[in-house]
Tab-separated table of C-alpha atoms in Angstrom:
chain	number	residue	atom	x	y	z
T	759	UNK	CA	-38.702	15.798	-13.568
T	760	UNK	CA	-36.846	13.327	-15.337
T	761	UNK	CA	-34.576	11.373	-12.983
T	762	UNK	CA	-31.232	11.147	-13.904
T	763	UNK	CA	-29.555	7.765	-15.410
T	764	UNK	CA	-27.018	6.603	-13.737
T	765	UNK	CA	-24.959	3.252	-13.978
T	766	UNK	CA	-22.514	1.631	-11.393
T	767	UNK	CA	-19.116	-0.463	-12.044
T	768	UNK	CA	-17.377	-1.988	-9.720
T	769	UNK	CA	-13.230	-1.821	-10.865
T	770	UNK	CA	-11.490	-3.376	-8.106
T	771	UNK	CA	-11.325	-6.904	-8.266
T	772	UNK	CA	-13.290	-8.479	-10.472
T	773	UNK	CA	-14.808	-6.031	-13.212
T	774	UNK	CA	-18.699	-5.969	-12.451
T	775	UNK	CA	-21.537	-3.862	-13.389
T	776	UNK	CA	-25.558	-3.845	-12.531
T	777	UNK	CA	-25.353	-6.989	-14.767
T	778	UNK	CA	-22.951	-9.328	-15.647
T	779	UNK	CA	-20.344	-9.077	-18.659
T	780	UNK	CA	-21.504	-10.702	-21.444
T	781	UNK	CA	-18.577	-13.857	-21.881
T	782	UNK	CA	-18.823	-13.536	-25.661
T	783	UNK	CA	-16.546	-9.843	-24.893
T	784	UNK	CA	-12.985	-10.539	-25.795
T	785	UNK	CA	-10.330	-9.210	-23.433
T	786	UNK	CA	-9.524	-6.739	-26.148
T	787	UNK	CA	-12.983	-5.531	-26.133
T	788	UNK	CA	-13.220	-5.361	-22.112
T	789	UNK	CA	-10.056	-3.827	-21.785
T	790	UNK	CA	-11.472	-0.970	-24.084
T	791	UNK	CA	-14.786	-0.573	-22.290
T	792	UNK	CA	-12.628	-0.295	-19.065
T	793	UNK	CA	-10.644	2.450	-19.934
T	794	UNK	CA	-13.863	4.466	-21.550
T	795	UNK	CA	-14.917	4.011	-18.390
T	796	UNK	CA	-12.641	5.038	-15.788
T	797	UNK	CA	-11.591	7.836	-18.271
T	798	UNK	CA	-15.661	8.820	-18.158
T	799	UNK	CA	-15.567	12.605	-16.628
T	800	UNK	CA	-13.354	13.927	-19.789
T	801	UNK	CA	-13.946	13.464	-24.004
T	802	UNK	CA	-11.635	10.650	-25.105
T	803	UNK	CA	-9.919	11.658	-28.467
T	804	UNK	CA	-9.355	8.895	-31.090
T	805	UNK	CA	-5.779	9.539	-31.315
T	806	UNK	CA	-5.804	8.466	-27.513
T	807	UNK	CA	-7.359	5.445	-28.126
T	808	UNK	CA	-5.713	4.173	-31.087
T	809	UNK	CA	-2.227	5.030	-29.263
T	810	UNK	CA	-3.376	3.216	-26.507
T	811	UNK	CA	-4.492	-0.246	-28.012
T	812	UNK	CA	-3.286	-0.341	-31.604
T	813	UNK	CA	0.400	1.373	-30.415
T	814	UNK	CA	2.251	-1.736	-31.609
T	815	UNK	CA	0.102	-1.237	-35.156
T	816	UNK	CA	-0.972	-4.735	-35.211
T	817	UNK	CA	-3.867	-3.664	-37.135
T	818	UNK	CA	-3.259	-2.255	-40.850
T	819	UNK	CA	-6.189	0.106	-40.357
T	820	UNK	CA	-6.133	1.148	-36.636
T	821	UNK	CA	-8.795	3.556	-37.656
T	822	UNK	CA	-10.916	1.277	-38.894
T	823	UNK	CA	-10.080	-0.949	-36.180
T	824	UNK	CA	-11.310	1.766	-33.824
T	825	UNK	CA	-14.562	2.047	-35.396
T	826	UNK	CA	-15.188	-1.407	-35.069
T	827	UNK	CA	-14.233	-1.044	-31.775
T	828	UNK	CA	-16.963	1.544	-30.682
T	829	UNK	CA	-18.972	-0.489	-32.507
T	830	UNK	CA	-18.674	-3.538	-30.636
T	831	UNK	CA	-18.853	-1.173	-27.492
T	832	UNK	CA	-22.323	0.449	-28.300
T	833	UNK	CA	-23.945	-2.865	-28.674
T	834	UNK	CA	-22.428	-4.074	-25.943
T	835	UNK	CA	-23.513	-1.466	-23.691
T	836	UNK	CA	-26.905	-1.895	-25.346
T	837	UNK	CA	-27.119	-5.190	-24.113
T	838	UNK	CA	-25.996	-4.500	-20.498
T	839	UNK	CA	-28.104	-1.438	-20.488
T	840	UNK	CA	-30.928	-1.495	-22.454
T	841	UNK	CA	-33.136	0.680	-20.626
T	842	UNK	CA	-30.481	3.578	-20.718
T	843	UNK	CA	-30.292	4.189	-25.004
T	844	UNK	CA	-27.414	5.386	-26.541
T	845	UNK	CA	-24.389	6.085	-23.703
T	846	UNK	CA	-21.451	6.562	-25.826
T	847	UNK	CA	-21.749	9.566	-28.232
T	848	UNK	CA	-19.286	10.554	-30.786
T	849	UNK	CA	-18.029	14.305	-31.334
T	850	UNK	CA	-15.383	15.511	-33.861
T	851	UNK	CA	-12.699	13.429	-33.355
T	852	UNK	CA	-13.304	12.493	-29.856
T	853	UNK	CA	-16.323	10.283	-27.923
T	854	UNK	CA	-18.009	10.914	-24.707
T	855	UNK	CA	-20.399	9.663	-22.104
T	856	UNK	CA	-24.178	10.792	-22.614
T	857	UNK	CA	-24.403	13.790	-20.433
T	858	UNK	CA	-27.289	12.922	-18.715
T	859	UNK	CA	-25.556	10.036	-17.206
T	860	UNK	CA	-23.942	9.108	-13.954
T	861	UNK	CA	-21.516	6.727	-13.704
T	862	UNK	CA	-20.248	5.616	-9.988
T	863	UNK	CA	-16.888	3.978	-9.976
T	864	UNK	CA	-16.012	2.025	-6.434
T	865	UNK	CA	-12.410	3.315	-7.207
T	866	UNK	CA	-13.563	7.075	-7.137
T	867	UNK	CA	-14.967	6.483	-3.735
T	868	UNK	CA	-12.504	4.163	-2.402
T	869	UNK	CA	-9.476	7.567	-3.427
T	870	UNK	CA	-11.951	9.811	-1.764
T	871	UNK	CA	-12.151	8.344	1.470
T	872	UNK	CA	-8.697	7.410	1.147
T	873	UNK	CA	-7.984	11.228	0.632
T	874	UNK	CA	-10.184	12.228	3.365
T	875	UNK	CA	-8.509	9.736	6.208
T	876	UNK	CA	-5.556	12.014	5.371
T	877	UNK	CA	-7.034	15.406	6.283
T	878	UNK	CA	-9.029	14.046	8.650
T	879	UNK	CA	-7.958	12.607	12.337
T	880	UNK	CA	-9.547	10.772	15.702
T	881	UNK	CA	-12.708	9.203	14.724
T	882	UNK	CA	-13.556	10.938	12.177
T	883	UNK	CA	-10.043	9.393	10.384
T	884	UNK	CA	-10.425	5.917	11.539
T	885	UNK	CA	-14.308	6.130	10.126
T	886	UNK	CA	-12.066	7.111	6.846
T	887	UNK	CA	-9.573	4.446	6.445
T	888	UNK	CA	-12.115	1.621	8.328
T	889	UNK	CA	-14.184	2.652	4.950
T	890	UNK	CA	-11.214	2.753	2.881
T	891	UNK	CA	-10.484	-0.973	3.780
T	892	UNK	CA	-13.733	-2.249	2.917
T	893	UNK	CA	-13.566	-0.885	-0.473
T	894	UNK	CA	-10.806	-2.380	-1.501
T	895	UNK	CA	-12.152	-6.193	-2.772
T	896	UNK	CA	-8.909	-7.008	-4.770
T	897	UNK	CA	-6.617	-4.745	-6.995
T	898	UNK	CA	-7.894	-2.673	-9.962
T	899	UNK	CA	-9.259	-4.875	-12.560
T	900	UNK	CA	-7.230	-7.750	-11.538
T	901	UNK	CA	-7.959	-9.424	-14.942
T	902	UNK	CA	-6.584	-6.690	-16.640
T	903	UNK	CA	-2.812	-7.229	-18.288
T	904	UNK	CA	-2.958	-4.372	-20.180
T	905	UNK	CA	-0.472	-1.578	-19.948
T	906	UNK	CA	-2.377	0.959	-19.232
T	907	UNK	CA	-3.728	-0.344	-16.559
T	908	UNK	CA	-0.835	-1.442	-14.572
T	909	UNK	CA	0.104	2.289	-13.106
T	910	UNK	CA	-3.703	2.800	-11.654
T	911	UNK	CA	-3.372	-0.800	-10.339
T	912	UNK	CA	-0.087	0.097	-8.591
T	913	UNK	CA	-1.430	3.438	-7.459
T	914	UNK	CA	-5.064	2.095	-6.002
T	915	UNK	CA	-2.927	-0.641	-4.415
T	916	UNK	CA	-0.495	2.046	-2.542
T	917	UNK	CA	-3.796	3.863	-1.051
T	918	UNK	CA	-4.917	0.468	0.095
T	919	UNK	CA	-1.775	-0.745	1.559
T	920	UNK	CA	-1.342	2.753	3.417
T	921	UNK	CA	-4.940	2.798	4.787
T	922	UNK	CA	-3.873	-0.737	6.728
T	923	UNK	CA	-0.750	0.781	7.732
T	924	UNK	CA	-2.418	3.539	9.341
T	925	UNK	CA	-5.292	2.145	10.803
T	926	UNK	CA	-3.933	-0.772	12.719
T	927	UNK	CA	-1.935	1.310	15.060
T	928	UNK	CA	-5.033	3.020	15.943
T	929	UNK	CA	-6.888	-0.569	15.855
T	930	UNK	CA	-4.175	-2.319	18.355
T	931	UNK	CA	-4.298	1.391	20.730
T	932	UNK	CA	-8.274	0.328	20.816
T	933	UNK	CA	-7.320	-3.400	21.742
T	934	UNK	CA	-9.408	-4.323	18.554
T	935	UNK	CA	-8.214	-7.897	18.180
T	936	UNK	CA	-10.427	-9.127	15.767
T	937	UNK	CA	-10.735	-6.322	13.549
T	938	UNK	CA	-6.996	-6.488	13.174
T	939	UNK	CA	-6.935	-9.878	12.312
T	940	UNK	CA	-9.432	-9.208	9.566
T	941	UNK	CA	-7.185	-6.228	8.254
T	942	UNK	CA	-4.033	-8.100	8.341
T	943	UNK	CA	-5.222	-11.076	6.193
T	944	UNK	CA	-6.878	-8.888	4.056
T	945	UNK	CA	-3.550	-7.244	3.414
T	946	UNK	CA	-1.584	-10.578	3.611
T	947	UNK	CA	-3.690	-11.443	0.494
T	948	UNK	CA	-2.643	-8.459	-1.467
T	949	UNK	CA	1.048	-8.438	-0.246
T	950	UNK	CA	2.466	-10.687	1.993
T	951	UNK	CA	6.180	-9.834	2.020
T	952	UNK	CA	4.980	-6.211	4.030
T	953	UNK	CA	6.598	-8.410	7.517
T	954	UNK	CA	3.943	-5.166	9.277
T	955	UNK	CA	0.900	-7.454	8.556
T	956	UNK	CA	2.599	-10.598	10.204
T	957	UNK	CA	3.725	-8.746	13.038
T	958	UNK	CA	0.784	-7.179	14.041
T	959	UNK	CA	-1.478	-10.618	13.220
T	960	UNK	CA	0.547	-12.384	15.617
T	961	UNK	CA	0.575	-9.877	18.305
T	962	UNK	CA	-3.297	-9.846	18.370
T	963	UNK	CA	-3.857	-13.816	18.424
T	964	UNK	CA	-1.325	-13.438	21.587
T	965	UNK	CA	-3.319	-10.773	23.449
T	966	UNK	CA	-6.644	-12.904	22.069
T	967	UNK	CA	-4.714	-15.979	23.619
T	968	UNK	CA	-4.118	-17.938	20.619
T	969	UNK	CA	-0.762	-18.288	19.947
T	970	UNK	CA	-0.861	-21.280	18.468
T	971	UNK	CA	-2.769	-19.157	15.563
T	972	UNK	CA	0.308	-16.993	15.696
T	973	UNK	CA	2.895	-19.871	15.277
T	974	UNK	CA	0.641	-20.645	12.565
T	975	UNK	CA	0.717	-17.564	10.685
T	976	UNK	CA	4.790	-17.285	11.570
T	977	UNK	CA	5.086	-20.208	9.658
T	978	UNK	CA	3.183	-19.777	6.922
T	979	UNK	CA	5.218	-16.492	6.183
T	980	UNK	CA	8.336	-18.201	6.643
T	981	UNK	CA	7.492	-20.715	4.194
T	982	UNK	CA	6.876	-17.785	1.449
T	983	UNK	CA	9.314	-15.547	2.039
T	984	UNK	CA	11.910	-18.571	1.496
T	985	UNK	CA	10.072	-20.145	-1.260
T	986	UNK	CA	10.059	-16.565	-3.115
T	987	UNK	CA	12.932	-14.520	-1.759
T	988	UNK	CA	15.478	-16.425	-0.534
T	989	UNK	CA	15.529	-15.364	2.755
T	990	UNK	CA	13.825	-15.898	6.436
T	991	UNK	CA	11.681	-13.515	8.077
T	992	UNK	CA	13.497	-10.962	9.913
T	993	UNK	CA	14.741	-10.487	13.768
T	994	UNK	CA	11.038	-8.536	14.689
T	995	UNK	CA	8.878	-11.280	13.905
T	996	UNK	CA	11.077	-13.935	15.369
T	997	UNK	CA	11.062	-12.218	18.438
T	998	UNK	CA	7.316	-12.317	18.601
T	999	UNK	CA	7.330	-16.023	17.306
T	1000	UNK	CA	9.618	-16.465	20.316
T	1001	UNK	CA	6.946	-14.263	22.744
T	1002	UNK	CA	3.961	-16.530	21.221
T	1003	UNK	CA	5.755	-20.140	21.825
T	1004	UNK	CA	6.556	-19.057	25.630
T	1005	UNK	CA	2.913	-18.279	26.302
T	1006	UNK	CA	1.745	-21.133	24.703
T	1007	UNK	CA	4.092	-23.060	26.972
T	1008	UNK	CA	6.955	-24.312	24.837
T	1009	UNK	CA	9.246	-22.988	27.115
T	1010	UNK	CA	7.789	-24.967	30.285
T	1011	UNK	CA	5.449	-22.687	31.013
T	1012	UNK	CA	7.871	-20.591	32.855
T	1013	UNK	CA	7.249	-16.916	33.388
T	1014	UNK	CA	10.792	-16.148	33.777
T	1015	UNK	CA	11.355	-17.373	30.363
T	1016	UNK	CA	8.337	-15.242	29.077
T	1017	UNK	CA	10.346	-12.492	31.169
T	1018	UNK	CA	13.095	-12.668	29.722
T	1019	UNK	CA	12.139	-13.198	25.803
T	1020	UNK	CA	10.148	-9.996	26.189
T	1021	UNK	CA	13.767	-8.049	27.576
T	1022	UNK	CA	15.942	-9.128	25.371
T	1023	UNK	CA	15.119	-7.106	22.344
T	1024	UNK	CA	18.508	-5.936	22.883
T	1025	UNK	CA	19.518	-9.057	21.234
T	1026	UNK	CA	18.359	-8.238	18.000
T	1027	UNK	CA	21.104	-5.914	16.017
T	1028	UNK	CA	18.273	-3.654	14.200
T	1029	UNK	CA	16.566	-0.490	14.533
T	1030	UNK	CA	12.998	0.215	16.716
T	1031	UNK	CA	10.667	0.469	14.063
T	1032	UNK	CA	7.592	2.577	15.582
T	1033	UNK	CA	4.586	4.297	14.337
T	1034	UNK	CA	5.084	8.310	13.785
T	1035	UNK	CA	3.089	8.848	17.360
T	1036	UNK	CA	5.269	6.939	18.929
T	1037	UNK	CA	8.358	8.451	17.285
T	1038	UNK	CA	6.864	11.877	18.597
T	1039	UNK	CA	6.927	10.650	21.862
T	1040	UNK	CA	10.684	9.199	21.799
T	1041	UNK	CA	12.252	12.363	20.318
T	1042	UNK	CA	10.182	14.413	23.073
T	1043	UNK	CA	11.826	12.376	25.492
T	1044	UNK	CA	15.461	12.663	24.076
T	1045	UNK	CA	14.839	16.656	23.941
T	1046	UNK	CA	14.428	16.832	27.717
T	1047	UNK	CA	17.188	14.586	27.984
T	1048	UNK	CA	19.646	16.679	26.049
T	1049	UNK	CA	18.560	20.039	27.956
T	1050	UNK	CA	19.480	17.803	31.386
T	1051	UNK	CA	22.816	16.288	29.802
T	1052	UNK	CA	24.237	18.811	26.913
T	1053	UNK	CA	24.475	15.359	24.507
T	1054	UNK	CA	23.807	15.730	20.918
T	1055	UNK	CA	20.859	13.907	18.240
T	1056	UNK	CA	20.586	14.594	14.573
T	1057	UNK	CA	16.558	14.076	12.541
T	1058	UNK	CA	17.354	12.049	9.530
T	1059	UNK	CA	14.685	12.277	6.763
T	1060	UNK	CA	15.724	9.337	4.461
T	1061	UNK	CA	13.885	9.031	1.022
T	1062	UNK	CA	13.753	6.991	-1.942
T	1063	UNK	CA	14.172	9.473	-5.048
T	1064	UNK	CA	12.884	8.864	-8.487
T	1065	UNK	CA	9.340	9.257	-8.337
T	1066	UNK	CA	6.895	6.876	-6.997
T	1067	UNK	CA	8.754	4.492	-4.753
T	1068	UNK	CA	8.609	0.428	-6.411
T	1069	UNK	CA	6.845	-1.645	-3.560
T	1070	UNK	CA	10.742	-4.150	-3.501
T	1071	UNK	CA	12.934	-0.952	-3.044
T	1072	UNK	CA	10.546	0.137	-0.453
T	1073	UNK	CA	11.048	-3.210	1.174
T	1074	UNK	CA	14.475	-2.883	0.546
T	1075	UNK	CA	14.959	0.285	2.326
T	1076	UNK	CA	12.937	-1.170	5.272
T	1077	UNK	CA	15.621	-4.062	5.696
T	1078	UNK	CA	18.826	-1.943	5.396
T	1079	UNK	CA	17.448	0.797	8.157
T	1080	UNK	CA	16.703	-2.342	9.981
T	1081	UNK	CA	19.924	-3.786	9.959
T	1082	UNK	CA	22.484	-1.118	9.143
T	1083	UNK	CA	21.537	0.987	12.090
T	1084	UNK	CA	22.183	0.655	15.702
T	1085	UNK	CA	19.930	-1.289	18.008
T	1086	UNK	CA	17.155	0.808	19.081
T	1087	UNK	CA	17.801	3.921	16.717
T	1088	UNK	CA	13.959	5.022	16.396
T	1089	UNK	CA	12.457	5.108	12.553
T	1090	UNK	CA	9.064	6.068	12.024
T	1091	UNK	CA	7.471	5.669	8.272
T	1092	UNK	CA	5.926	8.961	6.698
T	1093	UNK	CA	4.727	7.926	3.347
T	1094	UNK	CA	5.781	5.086	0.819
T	1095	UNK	CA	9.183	4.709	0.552
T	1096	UNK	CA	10.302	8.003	3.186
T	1097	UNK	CA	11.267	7.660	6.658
T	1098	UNK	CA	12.464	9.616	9.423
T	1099	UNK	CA	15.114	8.987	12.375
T	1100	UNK	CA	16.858	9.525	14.989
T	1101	UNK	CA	20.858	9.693	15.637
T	1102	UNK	CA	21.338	9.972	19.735
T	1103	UNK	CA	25.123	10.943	20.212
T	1104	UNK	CA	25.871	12.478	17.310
T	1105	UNK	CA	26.460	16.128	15.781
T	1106	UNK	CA	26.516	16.805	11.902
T	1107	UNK	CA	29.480	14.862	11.082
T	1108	UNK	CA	28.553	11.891	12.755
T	1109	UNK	CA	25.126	12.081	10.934
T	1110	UNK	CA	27.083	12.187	7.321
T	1111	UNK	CA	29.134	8.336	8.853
T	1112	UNK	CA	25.953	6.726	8.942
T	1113	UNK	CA	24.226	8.482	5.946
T	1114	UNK	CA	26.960	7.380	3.938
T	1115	UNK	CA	26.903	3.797	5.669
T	1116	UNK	CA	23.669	3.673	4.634
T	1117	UNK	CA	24.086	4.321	1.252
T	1118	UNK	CA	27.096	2.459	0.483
T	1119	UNK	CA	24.961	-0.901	2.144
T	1120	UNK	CA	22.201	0.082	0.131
T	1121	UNK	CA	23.430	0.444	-3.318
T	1122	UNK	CA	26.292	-2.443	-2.389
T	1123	UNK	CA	23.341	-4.919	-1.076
T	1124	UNK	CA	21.135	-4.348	-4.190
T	1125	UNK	CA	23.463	-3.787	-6.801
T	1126	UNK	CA	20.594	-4.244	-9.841
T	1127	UNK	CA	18.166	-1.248	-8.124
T	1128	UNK	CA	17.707	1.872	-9.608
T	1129	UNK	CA	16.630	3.499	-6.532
T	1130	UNK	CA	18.665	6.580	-5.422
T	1131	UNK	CA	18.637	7.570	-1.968
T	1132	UNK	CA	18.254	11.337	-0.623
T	1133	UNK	CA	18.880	12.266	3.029
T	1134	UNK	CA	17.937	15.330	4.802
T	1135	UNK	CA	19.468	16.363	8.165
T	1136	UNK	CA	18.453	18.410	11.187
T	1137	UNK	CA	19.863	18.407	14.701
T	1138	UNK	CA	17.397	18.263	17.538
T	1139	UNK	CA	17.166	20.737	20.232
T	1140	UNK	CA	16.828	20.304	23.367
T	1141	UNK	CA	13.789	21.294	25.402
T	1142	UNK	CA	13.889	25.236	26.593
T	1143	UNK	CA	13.739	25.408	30.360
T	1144	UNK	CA	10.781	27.413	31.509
């Protein structure tokens, strides 16, 4: 039996295949080759094409231009796979991969294990998203300027940035140091302004016992954020800047003063940012605490409407829940650009004061953003006595 071709491409970072691309391929040409191939699994009609890369009708012919195109593309392929034959076919009005062949995209596997850290939990899920992180080697053909490419870029980049976020609590409950240190720089790389990265960097060179690594990486994000937004890093990774210069003995080497930077979180006029365990935990807590009491606590579900969430309003919406809430108001992320909290002390109306706080800080803060806000309420209730 006849074993099946099959050809591999590697899409993000640096566009690869079993060989290398020939230089003498113009970015035109690569960009075309690209999209044939991560569109490989359906036919490709030529109206697609030519609306895709000759939208702006720079050519006077884009049907011409097109055949020239899948010209170029057939003898290019010839030359990167000679041992395979013909791969691109033509039908009526539409082209296609050879049936016979396989083609294995890093970017396929990297969703599916992306996918499956979602369904999946415990080991099995870490396995996942551990996976998940070593696929990603850059985003989606970083070379790539090309419109089309720019949503898959954004979306492949979401996955990735949501695999860290969910593996390194489950790295720092394992007291896996190292591995988060690899994670976190990884990330940096890809987006530093996510302050999550920094944080959690810095507190594992302090439990390693390095903290002059974690000055060093305080700084270095300091630096940036200035240099690119104008503003210094916020009250949570000061704090831990503060925790890493007592232990490496700034303050005198006094444990009192170690003492007392680690209590005074009450210092810092933001919310507790926590993973959605931990959140669990808190609001379990608060429900026994309102059957013991009679108080009051309202679930806040806050969202960013619109669609897919832009990475800066995302950020955005991180900073104002920070700040515009009261200290120690628990927030727990659920997906890109949703979050959920919780109001101790208040009752439906009091819930609506802050929502509309919120807002107002949001919208009046970042005047320029599109981003609309929806809120969903629910008041918690207390734990039924057995």
């Amino acid at each position: 039996m006849e074993e099946k071709k099959k050809i591999c491409f590697q899409m993000l970072g640096a566009f690869s295949g079993a060989h290398a691309m020939p230089k003498k391929a113009g970015k035109k040409t690569l960009s075309f080759l690209q999209y044939l191939i991560v569109n490989h699994a359906r036919n490709i009609s030529a109206e697609e094409l030519i609306d895709t890369f000759w939208a702006d009708r720079e050519s006077s012919d884009p049907a011409n231009a097109l055949r020239n195109m899948i010209y170029k593309i057939r003898n290019l392929l010839k030359e990167l796979f000679p041992e395979h034959g013909e791969l691109l076919q033509t039908l009526a009005g539409c082209y296609v991969w050879e049936p016979e062949l396989t083609i294995d995209l890093d970017v396929e596997r990297f969703e599916q294990v992306c996918l499956a850290a979602r369904r999946n939990s415990g080991r099995e899920g870490i396995r996942c998203l551990r996976q998940a992180v070593s696929l990603y080697k850059g985003d989606f053909l970083s070379g790539n300027d090309s419109e089309w490419a720019r949503p898959l870029r954004q979306y492949y980049k979401t996955l990735y940035l949501d695999a860290c976020r969910a593996l390194l609590p489950l790295l720092e409950e394992e007291e896996q140091w190292m591995e988060i240190v690899g994670v976190c720089s990884q990330a940096y790389r890809i987006d530093f302004c996510i302050e999550e990265f920094t944080a959690c960097q810095m507190r594992a060179f302090i439990a390693m016992g390095q903290p002059e690594q974690a000055i060093e990486r305080y700084e270095s994000f300091k630096e940036r954020m200035i240099k690119e937004f104008g503003m210094p890093p916020s009250e949570r990774i000061e704090q831990i800047h503060a925790l890493a210069s007592g232990v490496r003995g700034d303050n005198g080497g006094d444990e009192q003063e170690i003492f007392k930077l680690v209590c005074e979180g009450n210092a810092a006029k933001q919310a507790f940012f926590c993973s959605f365990g931990v959140f669990q935990s808190i609001v379990a807590l608060e429900r026994r605490h309102l059957a013991r009491t009679g108080a009051r606590a309202t679930l806040v579900i806050v969202s960013l409407g619109g669609g897919e969430a832009p990475t800066t309003d995302v950020r955005r919406l991180e900073r104002i829940l920070q700040e515009g809430l009261r200290i120690g108001d628990p927030v727990a992320r659920l997906s890109a650009g949703s979050y959920i909290l919780m109001l101790t002390g208040t009752d439906a109306q009091d819930a609506q004061i802050v929502i509309n706080r919120l807002d107002c800080k949001f919208h009046k803060t970042y005047r320029h953003s599109n981003a609309r806000l929806s809120f969903r309420t629910s008041a918690l209730c207390p734990t039924k006595e057995e």
